[in-house]
Amino acid sequence: MKNAVGPVLRMGDDIDQVVAAIEDDNPDTEIEVIDRGSYVRIQGPDRLVLTERTLQAHLGHDYEIRSIETMMSSFAGRIITSSDSITWERIAARRATAPVGGADR
């Protein structure tokens, strides 16, 4: 897959639900899941988003987005975290949309 980004998660009981949540949050994106036995690589081209709301729909209302960080052994791309979502994106994608020379120029 070209420009693949996304998490590498340690194998555990919640993997299938996390994959389903990522698929739900990225409906028009081709998502590839590579099972390596002890870990799973979840990837898509350029940008993937995972929201706490979708995770809770799959794993229960008590599940917090920050729990993914304990499962994540690695990731591809740049990671952007907030209180209710995680985004993995291609590093060059952000540079292409950033203003050149700052906002005042």
Tab-separated table of N, CA and C in Angstrom:
chain	number	residue	atom	x	y	z
A	1	MET	N	0.851	-1.176	0.000
A	1	MET	CA	0.000	0.000	0.000
A	1	MET	C	0.896	1.238	0.000
A	2	LYS	N	0.607	2.171	-0.865
A	2	LYS	CA	1.376	3.400	-0.977
A	2	LYS	C	0.973	4.381	0.127
A	3	ASN	N	1.955	5.029	0.752
A	3	ASN	CA	1.739	6.036	1.803
A	3	ASN	C	0.923	5.498	2.973
A	4	ALA	N	1.236	4.296	3.398
A	4	ALA	CA	0.480	3.652	4.478
A	4	ALA	C	0.757	4.318	5.825
A	5	VAL	N	-0.312	4.553	6.576
A	5	VAL	CA	-0.240	5.082	7.936
A	5	VAL	C	-1.175	4.269	8.813
A	6	GLY	N	-0.910	4.281	10.125
A	6	GLY	CA	-1.800	3.594	11.049
A	6	GLY	C	-1.055	2.939	12.183
A	7	PRO	N	-1.795	2.361	13.115
A	7	PRO	CA	-1.198	1.780	14.308
A	7	PRO	C	-0.719	0.346	14.119
A	8	VAL	N	0.230	-0.027	14.966
A	8	VAL	CA	0.635	-1.418	15.142
A	8	VAL	C	0.241	-1.760	16.573
A	9	LEU	N	-0.691	-2.696	16.726
A	9	LEU	CA	-1.248	-3.009	18.040
A	9	LEU	C	-0.833	-4.393	18.502
A	10	ARG	N	-0.494	-4.497	19.780
A	10	ARG	CA	-0.215	-5.802	20.373
A	10	ARG	C	-1.487	-6.640	20.316
A	11	MET	N	-1.323	-7.916	20.074
A	11	MET	CA	-2.477	-8.803	20.009
A	11	MET	C	-3.174	-8.837	21.362
A	12	GLY	N	-4.496	-8.771	21.331
A	12	GLY	CA	-5.278	-8.804	22.563
A	12	GLY	C	-6.739	-9.067	22.257
A	13	ASP	N	-7.544	-9.087	23.302
A	13	ASP	CA	-8.961	-9.415	23.170
A	13	ASP	C	-9.756	-8.372	22.385
A	14	ASP	N	-9.278	-7.121	22.358
A	14	ASP	CA	-10.051	-6.031	21.762
A	14	ASP	C	-9.681	-5.713	20.318
A	15	ILE	N	-8.761	-6.458	19.745
A	15	ILE	CA	-8.261	-6.132	18.404
A	15	ILE	C	-9.378	-6.065	17.364
A	16	ASP	N	-10.252	-7.053	17.317
A	16	ASP	CA	-11.312	-7.066	16.298
A	16	ASP	C	-12.215	-5.849	16.417
A	17	GLN	N	-12.523	-5.434	17.633
A	17	GLN	CA	-13.377	-4.265	17.848
A	17	GLN	C	-12.661	-2.974	17.459
A	18	VAL	N	-11.368	-2.889	17.730
A	18	VAL	CA	-10.603	-1.700	17.336
A	18	VAL	C	-10.538	-1.607	15.814
A	19	VAL	N	-10.300	-2.713	15.149
A	19	VAL	CA	-10.289	-2.732	13.679
A	19	VAL	C	-11.648	-2.283	13.150
A	20	ALA	N	-12.726	-2.799	13.713
A	20	ALA	CA	-14.074	-2.415	13.272
A	20	ALA	C	-14.314	-0.921	13.495
A	21	ALA	N	-13.845	-0.386	14.602
A	21	ALA	CA	-14.010	1.049	14.882
A	21	ALA	C	-13.245	1.889	13.868
A	22	ILE	N	-12.014	1.485	13.551
A	22	ILE	CA	-11.234	2.222	12.548
A	22	ILE	C	-11.925	2.149	11.191
A	23	GLU	N	-12.460	0.998	10.831
A	23	GLU	CA	-13.191	0.871	9.558
A	23	GLU	C	-14.428	1.770	9.557
A	24	ASP	N	-15.140	1.832	10.673
A	24	ASP	CA	-16.329	2.698	10.752
A	24	ASP	C	-15.974	4.176	10.639
A	25	ASP	N	-14.861	4.578	11.252
A	25	ASP	CA	-14.458	5.990	11.217
A	25	ASP	C	-13.849	6.412	9.889
A	26	ASN	N	-13.524	5.454	9.033
A	26	ASN	CA	-12.897	5.736	7.740
A	26	ASN	C	-13.616	4.972	6.634
A	27	PRO	N	-14.903	5.259	6.426
A	27	PRO	CA	-15.725	4.427	5.538
A	27	PRO	C	-15.296	4.406	4.071
A	28	ASP	N	-14.667	5.458	3.589
A	28	ASP	CA	-14.285	5.513	2.176
A	28	ASP	C	-12.805	5.236	1.966
A	29	THR	N	-12.170	4.613	2.949
A	29	THR	CA	-10.737	4.354	2.901
A	29	THR	C	-10.480	2.855	2.853
A	30	GLU	N	-9.572	2.463	1.980
A	30	GLU	CA	-9.145	1.064	1.936
A	30	GLU	C	-8.283	0.807	3.165
A	31	ILE	N	-8.686	-0.135	4.000
A	31	ILE	CA	-7.941	-0.456	5.212
A	31	ILE	C	-7.416	-1.874	5.097
A	32	GLU	N	-6.139	-2.009	5.379
A	32	GLU	CA	-5.484	-3.305	5.318
A	32	GLU	C	-5.115	-3.716	6.749
A	33	VAL	N	-5.443	-4.953	7.114
A	33	VAL	CA	-5.120	-5.491	8.431
A	33	VAL	C	-4.150	-6.649	8.207
A	34	ILE	N	-2.956	-6.522	8.794
A	34	ILE	CA	-1.918	-7.535	8.638
A	34	ILE	C	-1.690	-8.174	10.006
A	35	ASP	N	-2.082	-9.420	10.121
A	35	ASP	CA	-1.944	-10.166	11.382
A	35	ASP	C	-0.594	-10.875	11.389
A	36	ARG	N	0.250	-10.495	12.347
A	36	ARG	CA	1.580	-11.096	12.472
A	36	ARG	C	1.684	-12.000	13.694
A	37	GLY	N	0.543	-12.422	14.224
A	37	GLY	CA	0.546	-13.332	15.370
A	37	GLY	C	0.579	-12.587	16.688
A	38	SER	N	1.701	-11.966	17.013
A	38	SER	CA	1.808	-11.248	18.285
A	38	SER	C	1.390	-9.788	18.168
A	39	TYR	N	1.242	-9.300	16.936
A	39	TYR	CA	0.778	-7.933	16.726
A	39	TYR	C	-0.017	-7.847	15.426
A	40	VAL	N	-0.766	-6.751	15.301
A	40	VAL	CA	-1.577	-6.502	14.113
A	40	VAL	C	-1.251	-5.103	13.601
A	41	ARG	N	-0.934	-5.025	12.321
A	41	ARG	CA	-0.704	-3.723	11.684
A	41	ARG	C	-1.995	-3.339	10.974
A	42	ILE	N	-2.513	-2.169	11.291
A	42	ILE	CA	-3.727	-1.642	10.654
A	42	ILE	C	-3.290	-0.420	9.862
A	43	GLN	N	-3.545	-0.423	8.569
A	43	GLN	CA	-3.053	0.683	7.767
A	43	GLN	C	-4.013	1.081	6.666
A	44	GLY	N	-3.901	2.347	6.316
A	44	GLY	CA	-4.661	2.914	5.215
A	44	GLY	C	-3.793	3.955	4.538
A	45	PRO	N	-4.174	4.384	3.349
A	45	PRO	CA	-3.362	5.366	2.641
A	45	PRO	C	-3.573	6.786	3.179
A	46	ASP	N	-2.476	7.471	3.458
A	46	ASP	CA	-2.431	8.905	3.783
A	46	ASP	C	-2.970	9.330	5.145
A	47	ARG	N	-4.161	8.845	5.551
A	47	ARG	CA	-4.755	9.363	6.788
A	47	ARG	C	-5.790	8.389	7.344
A	48	LEU	N	-5.696	8.096	8.650
A	48	LEU	CA	-6.702	7.305	9.356
A	48	LEU	C	-7.091	8.046	10.628
A	49	VAL	N	-8.362	7.957	10.980
A	49	VAL	CA	-8.879	8.583	12.193
A	49	VAL	C	-9.557	7.510	13.035
A	50	LEU	N	-9.424	7.641	14.343
A	50	LEU	CA	-10.137	6.783	15.286
A	50	LEU	C	-10.717	7.684	16.362
A	51	THR	N	-12.030	7.623	16.557
A	51	THR	CA	-12.671	8.474	17.559
A	51	THR	C	-13.089	7.656	18.783
A	52	GLU	N	-13.120	8.328	19.907
A	52	GLU	CA	-13.535	7.674	21.140
A	52	GLU	C	-14.988	7.216	21.046
A	53	ARG	N	-15.821	8.010	20.412
A	53	ARG	CA	-17.240	7.659	20.268
A	53	ARG	C	-17.410	6.320	19.554
A	54	THR	N	-16.671	6.118	18.475
A	54	THR	CA	-16.774	4.869	17.731
A	54	THR	C	-16.185	3.709	18.523
A	55	LEU	N	-15.060	3.942	19.201
A	55	LEU	CA	-14.500	2.902	20.060
A	55	LEU	C	-15.502	2.476	21.119
A	56	GLN	N	-16.178	3.441	21.725
A	56	GLN	CA	-17.163	3.134	22.762
A	56	GLN	C	-18.349	2.363	22.196
A	57	ALA	N	-18.707	2.634	20.954
A	57	ALA	CA	-19.797	1.886	20.326
A	57	ALA	C	-19.443	0.404	20.192
A	58	HIS	N	-18.167	0.125	20.007
A	58	HIS	CA	-17.717	-1.263	19.838
A	58	HIS	C	-17.274	-1.925	21.137
A	59	LEU	N	-16.767	-1.128	22.092
A	59	LEU	CA	-16.153	-1.699	23.288
A	59	LEU	C	-16.829	-1.303	24.598
A	60	GLY	N	-17.876	-0.509	24.531
A	60	GLY	CA	-18.574	-0.097	25.743
A	60	GLY	C	-18.308	1.355	26.097
A	61	HIS	N	-19.260	1.979	26.756
A	61	HIS	CA	-19.189	3.421	27.006
A	61	HIS	C	-18.078	3.820	27.971
A	62	ASP	N	-17.505	2.874	28.701
A	62	ASP	CA	-16.411	3.173	29.630
A	62	ASP	C	-15.040	3.200	28.956
A	63	TYR	N	-14.965	2.750	27.713
A	63	TYR	CA	-13.675	2.645	27.026
A	63	TYR	C	-13.166	4.042	26.658
A	64	GLU	N	-11.931	4.337	26.985
A	64	GLU	CA	-11.342	5.639	26.702
A	64	GLU	C	-10.327	5.535	25.570
A	65	ILE	N	-10.267	6.580	24.750
A	65	ILE	CA	-9.368	6.590	23.599
A	65	ILE	C	-7.919	6.386	24.020
A	66	ARG	N	-7.550	6.886	25.180
A	66	ARG	CA	-6.159	6.759	25.623
A	66	ARG	C	-5.754	5.304	25.883
A	67	SER	N	-6.716	4.408	26.014
A	67	SER	CA	-6.414	2.984	26.190
A	67	SER	C	-5.709	2.399	24.971
A	68	ILE	N	-5.926	2.986	23.814
A	68	ILE	CA	-5.277	2.519	22.584
A	68	ILE	C	-3.763	2.683	22.702
A	69	GLU	N	-3.327	3.735	23.381
A	69	GLU	CA	-1.893	3.986	23.498
A	69	GLU	C	-1.167	2.839	24.203
A	70	THR	N	-1.821	2.175	25.137
A	70	THR	CA	-1.184	1.055	25.826
A	70	THR	C	-1.120	-0.189	24.941
A	71	MET	N	-2.000	-0.269	23.951
A	71	MET	CA	-2.000	-1.388	23.007
A	71	MET	C	-1.027	-1.161	21.856
A	72	MET	N	-0.714	0.114	21.584
A	72	MET	CA	0.036	0.486	20.390
A	72	MET	C	1.542	0.375	20.641
A	73	SER	N	2.168	-0.576	19.979
A	73	SER	CA	3.614	-0.740	20.126
A	73	SER	C	4.380	0.145	19.150
A	74	SER	N	3.711	0.548	18.073
A	74	SER	CA	4.342	1.381	17.060
A	74	SER	C	3.252	1.965	16.171
A	75	PHE	N	3.653	2.779	15.230
A	75	PHE	CA	2.713	3.309	14.245
A	75	PHE	C	3.487	3.814	13.043
A	76	ALA	N	2.786	3.987	11.945
A	76	ALA	CA	3.379	4.551	10.737
A	76	ALA	C	2.757	5.913	10.488
A	77	GLY	N	3.578	6.876	10.100
A	77	GLY	CA	3.100	8.225	9.849
A	77	GLY	C	3.268	9.108	11.070
A	78	ARG	N	2.608	10.246	11.043
A	78	ARG	CA	2.585	11.182	12.162
A	78	ARG	C	1.329	10.900	12.963
A	79	ILE	N	1.431	10.954	14.280
A	79	ILE	CA	0.254	10.722	15.119
A	79	ILE	C	-0.163	12.044	15.761
A	80	ILE	N	-1.455	12.290	15.730
A	80	ILE	CA	-2.025	13.481	16.345
A	80	ILE	C	-3.101	13.006	17.311
A	81	THR	N	-2.934	13.314	18.588
A	81	THR	CA	-3.892	12.868	19.594
A	81	THR	C	-4.660	14.049	20.153
A	82	SER	N	-5.899	13.794	20.516
A	82	SER	CA	-6.723	14.774	21.220
A	82	SER	C	-7.482	14.012	22.300
A	83	SER	N	-8.297	14.704	23.035
A	83	SER	CA	-9.023	14.048	24.121
A	83	SER	C	-10.062	13.055	23.618
A	84	ASP	N	-10.463	13.157	22.341
A	84	ASP	CA	-11.496	12.254	21.846
A	84	ASP	C	-11.187	11.598	20.499
A	85	SER	N	-9.934	11.713	20.037
A	85	SER	CA	-9.592	11.052	18.772
A	85	SER	C	-8.086	10.879	18.628
A	86	ILE	N	-7.725	9.976	17.729
A	86	ILE	CA	-6.338	9.786	17.311
A	86	ILE	C	-6.347	9.793	15.785
A	87	THR	N	-5.405	10.534	15.209
A	87	THR	CA	-5.261	10.589	13.763
A	87	THR	C	-3.840	10.193	13.399
A	88	TRP	N	-3.727	9.316	12.425
A	88	TRP	CA	-2.437	8.980	11.841
A	88	TRP	C	-2.463	9.547	10.439
A	89	GLU	N	-1.418	10.300	10.074
A	89	GLU	CA	-1.399	10.865	8.732
A	89	GLU	C	0.003	10.842	8.158
A	90	ARG	N	0.037	10.881	6.859
A	90	ARG	CA	1.311	10.920	6.141
A	90	ARG	C	1.981	12.244	6.465
A	91	ILE	N	3.237	12.208	6.774
A	91	ILE	CA	3.954	13.415	7.185
A	91	ILE	C	3.913	14.482	6.104
A	92	ALA	N	4.113	14.130	4.867
A	92	ALA	CA	4.098	15.097	3.771
A	92	ALA	C	2.725	15.714	3.563
A	93	ALA	N	1.658	15.026	3.965
A	93	ALA	CA	0.303	15.558	3.775
A	93	ALA	C	0.104	16.836	4.566
A	94	ARG	N	0.622	16.899	5.789
A	94	ARG	CA	0.478	18.097	6.609
A	94	ARG	C	1.331	19.221	6.053
A	95	ARG	N	2.537	18.924	5.599
A	95	ARG	CA	3.403	19.955	5.034
A	95	ARG	C	2.759	20.613	3.815
A	96	ALA	N	2.069	19.828	3.017
A	96	ALA	CA	1.451	20.346	1.802
A	96	ALA	C	0.348	21.341	2.106
A	97	THR	N	-0.303	21.227	3.259
A	97	THR	CA	-1.410	22.124	3.584
A	97	THR	C	-1.002	23.247	4.532
A	98	ALA	N	0.230	23.206	5.082
A	98	ALA	CA	0.685	24.237	6.007
A	98	ALA	C	1.039	25.494	5.238
A	99	PRO	N	0.745	26.685	5.794
A	99	PRO	CA	1.087	27.930	5.115
A	99	PRO	C	2.604	28.086	5.032
A	100	VAL	N	3.062	28.597	3.925
A	100	VAL	CA	4.485	28.802	3.717
A	100	VAL	C	4.895	30.109	4.369
A	101	GLY	N	5.926	30.073	5.206
A	101	GLY	CA	6.425	31.294	5.825
A	101	GLY	C	5.605	31.802	6.977
A	102	GLY	N	4.653	31.046	7.462
A	102	GLY	CA	3.840	31.478	8.606
A	102	GLY	C	2.531	32.092	8.180
A	103	ALA	N	1.664	32.343	9.134
A	103	ALA	CA	0.310	32.838	8.852
A	103	ALA	C	0.270	34.303	8.482
A	104	ASP	N	1.315	35.077	8.851
A	104	ASP	CA	1.277	36.511	8.600
A	104	ASP	C	1.755	36.905	7.224
A	105	ARG	N	2.271	35.995	6.477
A	105	ARG	CA	2.820	36.349	5.163
A	105	ARG	C	1.861	36.106	4.058
